[in-house]
Short mmCIF file of C-alpha atoms in Angstrom, two decimals:
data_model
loop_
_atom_site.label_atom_id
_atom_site.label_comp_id
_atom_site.label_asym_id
_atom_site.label_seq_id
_atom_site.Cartn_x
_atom_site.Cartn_y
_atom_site.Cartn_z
CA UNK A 1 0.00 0.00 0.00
CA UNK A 2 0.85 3.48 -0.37
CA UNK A 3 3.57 4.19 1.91
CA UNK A 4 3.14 7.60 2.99
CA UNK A 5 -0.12 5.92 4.90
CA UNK A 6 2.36 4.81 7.39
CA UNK A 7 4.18 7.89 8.35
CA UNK A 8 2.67 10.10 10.92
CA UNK A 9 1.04 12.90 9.49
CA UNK A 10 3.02 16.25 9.86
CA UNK A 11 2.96 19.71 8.19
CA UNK A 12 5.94 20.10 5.71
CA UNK A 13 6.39 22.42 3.42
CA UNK A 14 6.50 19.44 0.68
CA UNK A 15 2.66 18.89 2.00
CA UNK A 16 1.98 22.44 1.39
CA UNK A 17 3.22 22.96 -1.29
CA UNK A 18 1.55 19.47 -2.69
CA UNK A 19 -2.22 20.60 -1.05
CA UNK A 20 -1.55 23.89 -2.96
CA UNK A 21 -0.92 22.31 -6.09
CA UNK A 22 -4.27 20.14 -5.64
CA UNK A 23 -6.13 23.34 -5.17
CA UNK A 24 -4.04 25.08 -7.77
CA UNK A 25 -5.18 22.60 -10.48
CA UNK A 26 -8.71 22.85 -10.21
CA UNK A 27 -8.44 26.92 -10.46
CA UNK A 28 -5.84 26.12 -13.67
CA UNK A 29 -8.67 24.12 -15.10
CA UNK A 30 -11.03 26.77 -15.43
CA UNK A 31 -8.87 29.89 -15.50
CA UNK A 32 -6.54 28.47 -18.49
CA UNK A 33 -10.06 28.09 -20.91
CA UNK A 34 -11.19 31.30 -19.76
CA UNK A 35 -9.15 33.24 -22.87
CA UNK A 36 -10.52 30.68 -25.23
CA UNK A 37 -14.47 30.91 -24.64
CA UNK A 38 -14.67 33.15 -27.64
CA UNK A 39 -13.17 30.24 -29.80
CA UNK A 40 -15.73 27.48 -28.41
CA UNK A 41 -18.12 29.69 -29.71
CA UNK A 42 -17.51 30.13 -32.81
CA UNK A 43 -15.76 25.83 -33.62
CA UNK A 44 -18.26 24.56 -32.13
CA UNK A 45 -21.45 27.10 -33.61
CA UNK A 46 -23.29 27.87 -30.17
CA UNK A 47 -24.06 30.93 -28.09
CA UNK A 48 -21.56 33.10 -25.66
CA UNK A 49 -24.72 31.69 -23.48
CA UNK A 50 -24.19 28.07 -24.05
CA UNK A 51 -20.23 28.25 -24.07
CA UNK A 52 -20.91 30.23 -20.60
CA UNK A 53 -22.92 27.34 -19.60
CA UNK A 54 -19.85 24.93 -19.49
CA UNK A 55 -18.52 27.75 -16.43
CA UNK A 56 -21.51 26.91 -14.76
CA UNK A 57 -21.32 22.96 -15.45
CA UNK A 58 -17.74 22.64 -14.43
CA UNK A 59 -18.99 24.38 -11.01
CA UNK A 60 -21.80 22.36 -10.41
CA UNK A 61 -19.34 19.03 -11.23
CA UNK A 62 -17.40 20.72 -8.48
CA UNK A 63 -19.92 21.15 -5.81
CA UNK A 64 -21.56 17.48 -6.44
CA UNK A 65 -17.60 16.06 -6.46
CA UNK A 66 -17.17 18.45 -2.62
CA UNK A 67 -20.48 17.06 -1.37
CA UNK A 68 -19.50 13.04 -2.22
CA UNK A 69 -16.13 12.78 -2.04
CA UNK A 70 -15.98 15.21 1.42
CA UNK A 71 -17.87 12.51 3.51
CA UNK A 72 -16.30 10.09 1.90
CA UNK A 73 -13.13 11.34 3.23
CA UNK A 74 -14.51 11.37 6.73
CA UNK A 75 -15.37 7.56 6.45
CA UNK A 76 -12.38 6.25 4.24
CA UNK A 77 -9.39 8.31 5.12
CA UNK A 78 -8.61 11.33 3.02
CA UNK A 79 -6.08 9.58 0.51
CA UNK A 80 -8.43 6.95 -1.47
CA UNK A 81 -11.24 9.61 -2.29
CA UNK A 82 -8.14 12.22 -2.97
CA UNK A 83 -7.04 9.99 -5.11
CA UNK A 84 -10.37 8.86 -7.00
CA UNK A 85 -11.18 12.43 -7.81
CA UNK A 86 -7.75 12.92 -9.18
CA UNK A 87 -7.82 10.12 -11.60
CA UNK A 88 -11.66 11.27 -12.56
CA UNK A 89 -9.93 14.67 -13.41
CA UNK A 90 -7.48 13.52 -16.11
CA UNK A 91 -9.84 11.30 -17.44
CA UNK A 92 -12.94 13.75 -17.96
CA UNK A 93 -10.27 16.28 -19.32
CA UNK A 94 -9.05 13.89 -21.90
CA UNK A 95 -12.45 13.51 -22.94
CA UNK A 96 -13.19 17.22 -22.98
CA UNK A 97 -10.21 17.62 -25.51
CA UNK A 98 -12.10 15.46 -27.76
CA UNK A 99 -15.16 17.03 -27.39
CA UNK A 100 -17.27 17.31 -31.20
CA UNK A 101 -20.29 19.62 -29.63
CA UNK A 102 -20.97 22.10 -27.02
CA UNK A 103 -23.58 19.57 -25.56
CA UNK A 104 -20.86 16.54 -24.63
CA UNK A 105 -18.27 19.35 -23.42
CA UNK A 106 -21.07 20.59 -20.80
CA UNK A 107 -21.44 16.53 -19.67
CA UNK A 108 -17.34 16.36 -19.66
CA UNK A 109 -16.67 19.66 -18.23
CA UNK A 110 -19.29 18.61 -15.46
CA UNK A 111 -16.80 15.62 -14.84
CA UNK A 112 -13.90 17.26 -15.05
CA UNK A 113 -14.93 19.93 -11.83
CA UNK A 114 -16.18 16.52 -9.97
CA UNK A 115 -12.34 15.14 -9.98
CA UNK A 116 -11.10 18.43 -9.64
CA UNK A 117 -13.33 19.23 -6.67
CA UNK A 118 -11.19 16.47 -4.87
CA UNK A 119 -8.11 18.83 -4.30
CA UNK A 120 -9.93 21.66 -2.30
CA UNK A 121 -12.14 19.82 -0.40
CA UNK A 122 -9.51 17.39 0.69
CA UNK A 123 -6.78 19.40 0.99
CA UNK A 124 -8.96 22.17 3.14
CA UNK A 125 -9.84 18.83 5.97
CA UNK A 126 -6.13 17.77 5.54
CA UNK A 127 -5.31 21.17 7.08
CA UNK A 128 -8.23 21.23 9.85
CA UNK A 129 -6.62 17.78 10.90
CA UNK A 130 -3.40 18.39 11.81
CA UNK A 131 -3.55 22.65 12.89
CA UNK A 132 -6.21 24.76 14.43
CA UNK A 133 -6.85 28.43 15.52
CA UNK A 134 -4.39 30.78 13.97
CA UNK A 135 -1.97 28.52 12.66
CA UNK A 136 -4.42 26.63 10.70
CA UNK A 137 -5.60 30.27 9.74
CA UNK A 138 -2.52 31.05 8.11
CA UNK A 139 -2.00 27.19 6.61
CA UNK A 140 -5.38 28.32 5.01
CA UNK A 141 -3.69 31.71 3.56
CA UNK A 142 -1.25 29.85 2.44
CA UNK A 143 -3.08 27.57 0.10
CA UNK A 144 -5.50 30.47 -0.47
CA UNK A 145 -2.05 32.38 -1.68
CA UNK A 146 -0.89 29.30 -3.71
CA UNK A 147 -4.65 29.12 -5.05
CA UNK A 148 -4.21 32.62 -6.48
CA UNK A 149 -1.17 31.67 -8.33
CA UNK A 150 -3.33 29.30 -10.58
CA UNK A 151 -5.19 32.67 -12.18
CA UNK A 152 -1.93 34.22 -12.90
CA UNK A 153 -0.11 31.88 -14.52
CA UNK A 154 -3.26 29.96 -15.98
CA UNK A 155 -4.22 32.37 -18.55
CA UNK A 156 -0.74 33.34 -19.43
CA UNK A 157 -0.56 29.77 -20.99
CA UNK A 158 -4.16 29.65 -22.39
CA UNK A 159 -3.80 32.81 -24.00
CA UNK A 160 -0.95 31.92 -26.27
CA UNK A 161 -2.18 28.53 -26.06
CA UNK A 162 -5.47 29.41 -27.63
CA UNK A 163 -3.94 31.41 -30.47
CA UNK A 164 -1.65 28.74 -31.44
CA UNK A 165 -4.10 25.90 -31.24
CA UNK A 166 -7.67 26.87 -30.08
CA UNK A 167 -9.61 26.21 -27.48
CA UNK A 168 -8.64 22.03 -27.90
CA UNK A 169 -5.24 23.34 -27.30
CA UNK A 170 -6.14 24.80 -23.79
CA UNK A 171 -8.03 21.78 -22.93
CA UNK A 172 -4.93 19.52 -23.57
CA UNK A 173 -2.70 21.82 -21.34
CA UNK A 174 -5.05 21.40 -18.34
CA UNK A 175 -4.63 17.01 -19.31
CA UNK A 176 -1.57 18.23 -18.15
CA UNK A 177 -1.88 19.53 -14.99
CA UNK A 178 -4.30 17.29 -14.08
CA UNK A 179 -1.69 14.40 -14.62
CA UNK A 180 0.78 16.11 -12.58
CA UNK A 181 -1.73 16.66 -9.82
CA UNK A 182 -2.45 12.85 -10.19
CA UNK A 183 1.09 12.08 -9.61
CA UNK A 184 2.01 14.61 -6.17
CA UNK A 185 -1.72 12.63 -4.67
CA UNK A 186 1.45 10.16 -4.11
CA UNK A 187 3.04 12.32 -1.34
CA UNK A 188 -0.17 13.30 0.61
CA UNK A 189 -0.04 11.38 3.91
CA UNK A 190 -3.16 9.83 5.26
CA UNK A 191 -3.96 12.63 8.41
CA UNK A 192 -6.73 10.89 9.55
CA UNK A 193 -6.31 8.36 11.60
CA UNK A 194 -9.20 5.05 11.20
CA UNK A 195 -10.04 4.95 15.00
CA UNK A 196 -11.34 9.11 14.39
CA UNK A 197 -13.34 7.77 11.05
CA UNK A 198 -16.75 8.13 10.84
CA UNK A 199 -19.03 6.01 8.95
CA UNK A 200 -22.33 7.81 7.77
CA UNK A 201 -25.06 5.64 6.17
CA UNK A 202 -25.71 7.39 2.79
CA UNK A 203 -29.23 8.39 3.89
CA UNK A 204 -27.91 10.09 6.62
CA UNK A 205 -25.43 12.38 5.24
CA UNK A 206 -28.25 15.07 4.27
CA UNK A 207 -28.92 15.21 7.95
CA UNK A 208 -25.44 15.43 8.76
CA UNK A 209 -24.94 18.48 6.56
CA UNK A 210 -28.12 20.26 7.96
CA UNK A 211 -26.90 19.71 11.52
CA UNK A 212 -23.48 21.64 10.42
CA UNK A 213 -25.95 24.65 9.32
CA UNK A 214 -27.20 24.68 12.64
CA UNK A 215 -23.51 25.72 13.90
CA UNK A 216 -24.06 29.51 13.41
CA UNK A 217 -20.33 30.40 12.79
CA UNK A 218 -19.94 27.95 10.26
CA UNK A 219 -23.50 28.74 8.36
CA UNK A 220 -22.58 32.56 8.09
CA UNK A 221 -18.70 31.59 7.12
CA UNK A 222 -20.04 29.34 4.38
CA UNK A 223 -22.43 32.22 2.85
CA UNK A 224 -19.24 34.96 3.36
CA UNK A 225 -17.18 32.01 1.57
CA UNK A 226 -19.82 31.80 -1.02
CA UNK A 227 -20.87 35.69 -1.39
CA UNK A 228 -16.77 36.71 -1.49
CA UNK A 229 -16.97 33.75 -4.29
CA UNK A 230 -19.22 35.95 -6.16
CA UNK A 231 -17.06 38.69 -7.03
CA UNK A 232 -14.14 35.86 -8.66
CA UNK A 233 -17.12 34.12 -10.56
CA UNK A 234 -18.62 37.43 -12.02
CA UNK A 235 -14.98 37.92 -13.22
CA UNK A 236 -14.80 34.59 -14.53
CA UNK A 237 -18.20 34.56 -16.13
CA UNK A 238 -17.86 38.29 -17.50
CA UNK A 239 -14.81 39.29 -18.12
CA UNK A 240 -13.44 37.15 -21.53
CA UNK A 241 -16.30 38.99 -23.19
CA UNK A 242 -16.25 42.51 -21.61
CA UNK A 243 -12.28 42.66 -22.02
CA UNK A 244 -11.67 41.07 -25.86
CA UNK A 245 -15.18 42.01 -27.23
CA UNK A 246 -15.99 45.52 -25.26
CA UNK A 247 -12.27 47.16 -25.11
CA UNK A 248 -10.75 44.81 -27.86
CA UNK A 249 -8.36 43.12 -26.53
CA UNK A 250 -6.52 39.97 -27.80
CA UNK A 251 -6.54 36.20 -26.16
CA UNK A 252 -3.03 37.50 -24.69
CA UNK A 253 -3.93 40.56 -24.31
CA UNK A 254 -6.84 39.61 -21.88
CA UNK A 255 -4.34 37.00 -20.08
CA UNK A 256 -2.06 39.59 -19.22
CA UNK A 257 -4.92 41.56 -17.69
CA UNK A 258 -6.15 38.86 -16.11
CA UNK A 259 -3.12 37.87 -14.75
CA UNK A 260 -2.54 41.30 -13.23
CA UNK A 261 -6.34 41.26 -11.64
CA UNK A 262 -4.73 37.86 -9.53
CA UNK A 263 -1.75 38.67 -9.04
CA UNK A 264 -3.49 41.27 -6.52
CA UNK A 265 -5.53 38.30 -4.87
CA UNK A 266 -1.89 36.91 -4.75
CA UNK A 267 -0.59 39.89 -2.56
CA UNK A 268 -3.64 40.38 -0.25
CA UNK A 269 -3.12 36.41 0.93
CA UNK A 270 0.71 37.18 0.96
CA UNK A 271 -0.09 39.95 3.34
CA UNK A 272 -2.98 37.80 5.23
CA UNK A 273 -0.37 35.62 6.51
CA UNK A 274 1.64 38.49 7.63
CA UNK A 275 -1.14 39.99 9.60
CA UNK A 276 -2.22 36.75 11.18
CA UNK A 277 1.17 37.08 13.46
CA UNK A 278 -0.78 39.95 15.09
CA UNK A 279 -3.99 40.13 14.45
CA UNK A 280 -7.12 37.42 14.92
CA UNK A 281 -8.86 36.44 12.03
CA UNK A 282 -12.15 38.10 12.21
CA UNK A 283 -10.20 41.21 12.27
CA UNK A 284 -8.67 40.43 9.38
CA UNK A 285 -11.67 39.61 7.71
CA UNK A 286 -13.57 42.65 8.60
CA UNK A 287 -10.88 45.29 7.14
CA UNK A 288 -10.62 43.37 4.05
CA UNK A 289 -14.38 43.28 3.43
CA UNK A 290 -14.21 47.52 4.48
CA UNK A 291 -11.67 47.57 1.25
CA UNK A 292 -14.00 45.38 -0.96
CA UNK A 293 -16.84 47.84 0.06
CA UNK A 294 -15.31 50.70 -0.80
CA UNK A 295 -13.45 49.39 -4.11
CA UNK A 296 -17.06 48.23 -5.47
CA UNK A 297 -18.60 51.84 -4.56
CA UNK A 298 -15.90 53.08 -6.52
CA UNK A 299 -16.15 50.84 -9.48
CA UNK A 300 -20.21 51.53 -9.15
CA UNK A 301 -19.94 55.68 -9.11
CA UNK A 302 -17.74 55.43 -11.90
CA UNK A 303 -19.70 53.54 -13.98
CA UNK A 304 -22.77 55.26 -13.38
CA UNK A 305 -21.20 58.77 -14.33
CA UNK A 306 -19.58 57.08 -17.55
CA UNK A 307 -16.12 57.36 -16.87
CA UNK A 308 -14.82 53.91 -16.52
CA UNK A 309 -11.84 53.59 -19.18
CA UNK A 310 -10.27 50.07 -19.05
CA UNK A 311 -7.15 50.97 -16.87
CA UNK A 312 -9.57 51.79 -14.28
CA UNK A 313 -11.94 48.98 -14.07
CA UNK A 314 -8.36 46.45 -14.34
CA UNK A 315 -7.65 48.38 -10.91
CA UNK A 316 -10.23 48.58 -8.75
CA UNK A 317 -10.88 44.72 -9.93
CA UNK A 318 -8.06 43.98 -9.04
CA UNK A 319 -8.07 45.53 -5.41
CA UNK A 320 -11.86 43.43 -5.46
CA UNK A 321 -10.65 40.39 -6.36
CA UNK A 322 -7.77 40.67 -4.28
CA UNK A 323 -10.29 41.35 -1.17
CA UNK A 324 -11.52 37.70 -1.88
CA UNK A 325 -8.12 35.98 -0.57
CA UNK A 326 -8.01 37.17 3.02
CA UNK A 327 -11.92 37.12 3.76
CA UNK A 328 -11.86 33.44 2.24
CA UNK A 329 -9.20 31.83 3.97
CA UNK A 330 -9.87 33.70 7.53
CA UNK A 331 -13.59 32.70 6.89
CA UNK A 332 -12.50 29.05 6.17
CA UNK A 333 -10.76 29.04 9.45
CA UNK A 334 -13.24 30.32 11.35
CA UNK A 335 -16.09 28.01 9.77
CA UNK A 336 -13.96 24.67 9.67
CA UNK A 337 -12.50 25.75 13.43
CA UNK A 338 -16.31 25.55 14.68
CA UNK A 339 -17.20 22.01 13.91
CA UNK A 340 -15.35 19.11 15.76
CA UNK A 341 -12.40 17.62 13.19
CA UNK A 342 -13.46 14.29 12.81
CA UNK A 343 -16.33 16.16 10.81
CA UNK A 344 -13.87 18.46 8.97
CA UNK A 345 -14.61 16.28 5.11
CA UNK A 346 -17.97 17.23 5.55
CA UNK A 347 -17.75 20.81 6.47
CA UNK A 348 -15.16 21.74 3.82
CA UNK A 349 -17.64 19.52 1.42
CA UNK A 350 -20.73 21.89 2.32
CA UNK A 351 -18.71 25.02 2.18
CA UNK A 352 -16.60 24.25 -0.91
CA UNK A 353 -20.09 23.14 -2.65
CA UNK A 354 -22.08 26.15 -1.81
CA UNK A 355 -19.23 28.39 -2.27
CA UNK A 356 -19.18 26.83 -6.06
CA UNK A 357 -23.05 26.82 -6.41
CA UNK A 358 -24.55 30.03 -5.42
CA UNK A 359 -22.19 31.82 -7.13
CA UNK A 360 -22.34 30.09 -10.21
CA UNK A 361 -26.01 30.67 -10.58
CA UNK A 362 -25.77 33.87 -11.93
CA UNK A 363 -23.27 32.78 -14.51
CA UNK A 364 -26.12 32.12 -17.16
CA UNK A 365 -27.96 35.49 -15.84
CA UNK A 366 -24.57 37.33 -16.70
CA UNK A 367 -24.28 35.99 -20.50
CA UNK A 368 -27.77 37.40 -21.40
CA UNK A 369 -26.51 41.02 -21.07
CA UNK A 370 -24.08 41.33 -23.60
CA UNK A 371 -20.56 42.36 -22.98
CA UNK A 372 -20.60 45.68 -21.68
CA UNK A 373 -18.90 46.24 -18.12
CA UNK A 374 -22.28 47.40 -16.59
CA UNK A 375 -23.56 43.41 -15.79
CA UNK A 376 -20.41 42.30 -14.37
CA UNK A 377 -20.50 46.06 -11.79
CA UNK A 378 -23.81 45.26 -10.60
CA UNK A 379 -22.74 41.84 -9.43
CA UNK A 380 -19.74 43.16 -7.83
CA UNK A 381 -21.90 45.26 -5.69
CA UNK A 382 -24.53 42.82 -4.92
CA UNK A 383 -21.83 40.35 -3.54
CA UNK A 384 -20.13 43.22 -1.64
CA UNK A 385 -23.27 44.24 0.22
CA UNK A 386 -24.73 40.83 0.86
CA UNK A 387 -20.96 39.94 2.02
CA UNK A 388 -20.84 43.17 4.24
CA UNK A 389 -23.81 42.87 5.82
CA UNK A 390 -22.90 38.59 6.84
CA UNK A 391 -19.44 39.88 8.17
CA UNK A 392 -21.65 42.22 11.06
CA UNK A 393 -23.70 38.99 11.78
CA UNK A 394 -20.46 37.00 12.00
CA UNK A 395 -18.85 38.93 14.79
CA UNK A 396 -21.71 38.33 16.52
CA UNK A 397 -22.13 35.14 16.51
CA UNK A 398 -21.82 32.88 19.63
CA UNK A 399 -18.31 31.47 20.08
CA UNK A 400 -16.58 34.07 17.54
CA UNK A 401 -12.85 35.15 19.02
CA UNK A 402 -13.42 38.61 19.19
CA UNK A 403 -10.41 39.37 21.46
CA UNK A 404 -7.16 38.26 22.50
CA UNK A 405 -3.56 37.25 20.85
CA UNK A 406 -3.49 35.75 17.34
CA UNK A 407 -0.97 32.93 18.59
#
């Protein structure tokens, strides 16, 4: 078997650097397409709508994979399902290369976000097992920081990828991240151990997951998680179309400007783990979420007096987006940290599903406005309000560390 079973479960930087690649590679699989949507269109002879619609399938692949293969972690170990999801990932990609019509690339794509989903989930209850409080805070900026590597470097590669080849092209490239993700599931120790395993009839994990809601922390992390989400999916959904179609720019052209928008989420979870030497998480949280606010406003009163040039909306997206890093991970920590760890698969399975679900509803919504900037605004300031007004009901939940050290 495996050997890395039999060693006692540690953190290393090897393991963190391995659980960031496992997230990394399900961001990389959507973010290197993102520069090629255009060309699906028009190959394949569908809809910006319908092409948008394999966005929303890969999330919803991602949020069914987080809700199985989460409890399935609690009950089998985390390595097996880990490992599962990984090989489900290369497989549905290799498939989604292949792909002769938009309809069988929504079913593959689907598949492809239920292996990826395996990384996150996994990796996020790997963490809760062996650190809590503030150290598992900042083990969760760290992967949150390594996450927002993935949009940098992912459209860098699909951009020229998709001019050279085509959207196939960009499909093959994340075949081969996937494998490589495949390949590091080798060095992931087994963290929890079979005596803490708990086995949940299959009829009974619905109940399981509505007794986590009734943990107040974690319900009103989950819906931060998911409404901070919101801003990175309206980005996602919108921005292929607003920047190449709207304000002309090329397949690179957009990767360099989306790789500037993340390399901003990449510095605000450089600096979260900075801050977490001083200051407690919900601290944290709460001044990044007063930034988010007031970027949004900005990005709102600009558009509505018709003065928002593209230099301008690249930086206050940027400072948005950026936002997301330090209220996700120090929301993850404080949702995860209030639920006992032998139950940590099936909280990071809720909150990595809904995270993925709610905001991908309103990917669909977002197509059927055409590519000006004024869509993708609106949603920006709909997730900043709902996500300022959950932070307030956050710090006052019951059992929320308002004071003390950060140690």
């Amino acid at each position: 078997m495996h050997s890395a079973l039999r060693r006692p479960p540690t953190v290393t930087p090897l393991l963190v650097a391995v659980l960031g690649l496992l997230s990394m590679s399900s961001s990389i699989a959507m973010d290197t397409y993102l520069p090629a949507l255009p060309d699906v269109a028009s190959d394949l002879g569908t809809t910006p709508m319908l092409v948008q619609v394999t966005l929303t399938a890969f999330f919803v692949g991602q949020a069914l994979g987080q809700l199985i293969l989460g409890p399935m972690s609690d009950r089998y170990g985390r390595w097996r399902p880990l490992l599962v999801g990984s090989v489900i990932f290369v497989a549905a990609g290799v498939g989604a290369a292949l792909a002769p019509n938009i309809w069988l690339l929504i079913a593959l794509r689907t598949a492809q976000g239920f292996g990826a989903a395996a990384g996150p989930v996994i990796g996020r209850a790997v963490v809760a097992d062996l650190a809590t409080g503030a150290r598992a805070a900042r083990l969760f900026g760290i992967l949150m920081m390594l996450f927002g590597i993935a949009p940098v470097i992912a459209p860098i590669i699909g951009g020229p990828l998709a001019e050279w080849g085509g959207w196939r092209a960009t499909m093959w490239g994340i075949v081969v991240i996937s494998v490589i993700a495949l390949i590091s599931v080798l060095i992931v120790p087994e963290s929890l151990p079979a005596e803490n395993r708990r086995v949940i009839p299959g009829r009974a994990i619905a109940g399981d997951f509505l007794d986590l809601l009734r943990i107040r922390p974690y319900l009103i992390s989950t819906l931060l998680l998911a409404a901070s989400f919101g801003v990175i999916t309206a980005w996602l959904a919108a921005s292929s179309f607003v920047l190449q179609e709207y304000f002309g720019l090329s397949p690179t052209g957009y990767s360099l400007s989306f790789a500037v928008i993340f390399l901003g989420f990449l510095l605000a979870g450089f600096a979260n783990t900075l801050l977490l030497r001083r200051f407690l998480p919900v601290h944290i949280l709460h001044g990044s979420m007063l930034v988010l606010v007031a970027s949004v406003a900005l990005l709102v009163l600009f558009l509505a007096i018709d003065a928002l040039p593209l230099w301008l909306l690249l930086l206050l997206a940027t400072v948005s987006c950026g936002m997301v890093a330090p209220i996700s991970a120090n929301a993850t920590a404080i949702g995860i940290g209030a639920v006992p760890s032998n139950r940590a698969g099936s909280a990071s399975a809720l909150m990595g599903a809904l995270e993925t679900l709610i905001p991908a509803s309103v990917i669909p919504v977002l197509g059927m406005f055409g590519s000006t900037p004024a869509p993708l605004v609106i949603a920006f300031a709909i997730c900043a309000m709902v996500c300022l007004g959950l932070d307030f009901a956050l710090r006052a939940a019951p059992g929320v560390r308002l004071r003390g050290s950060a140690a």
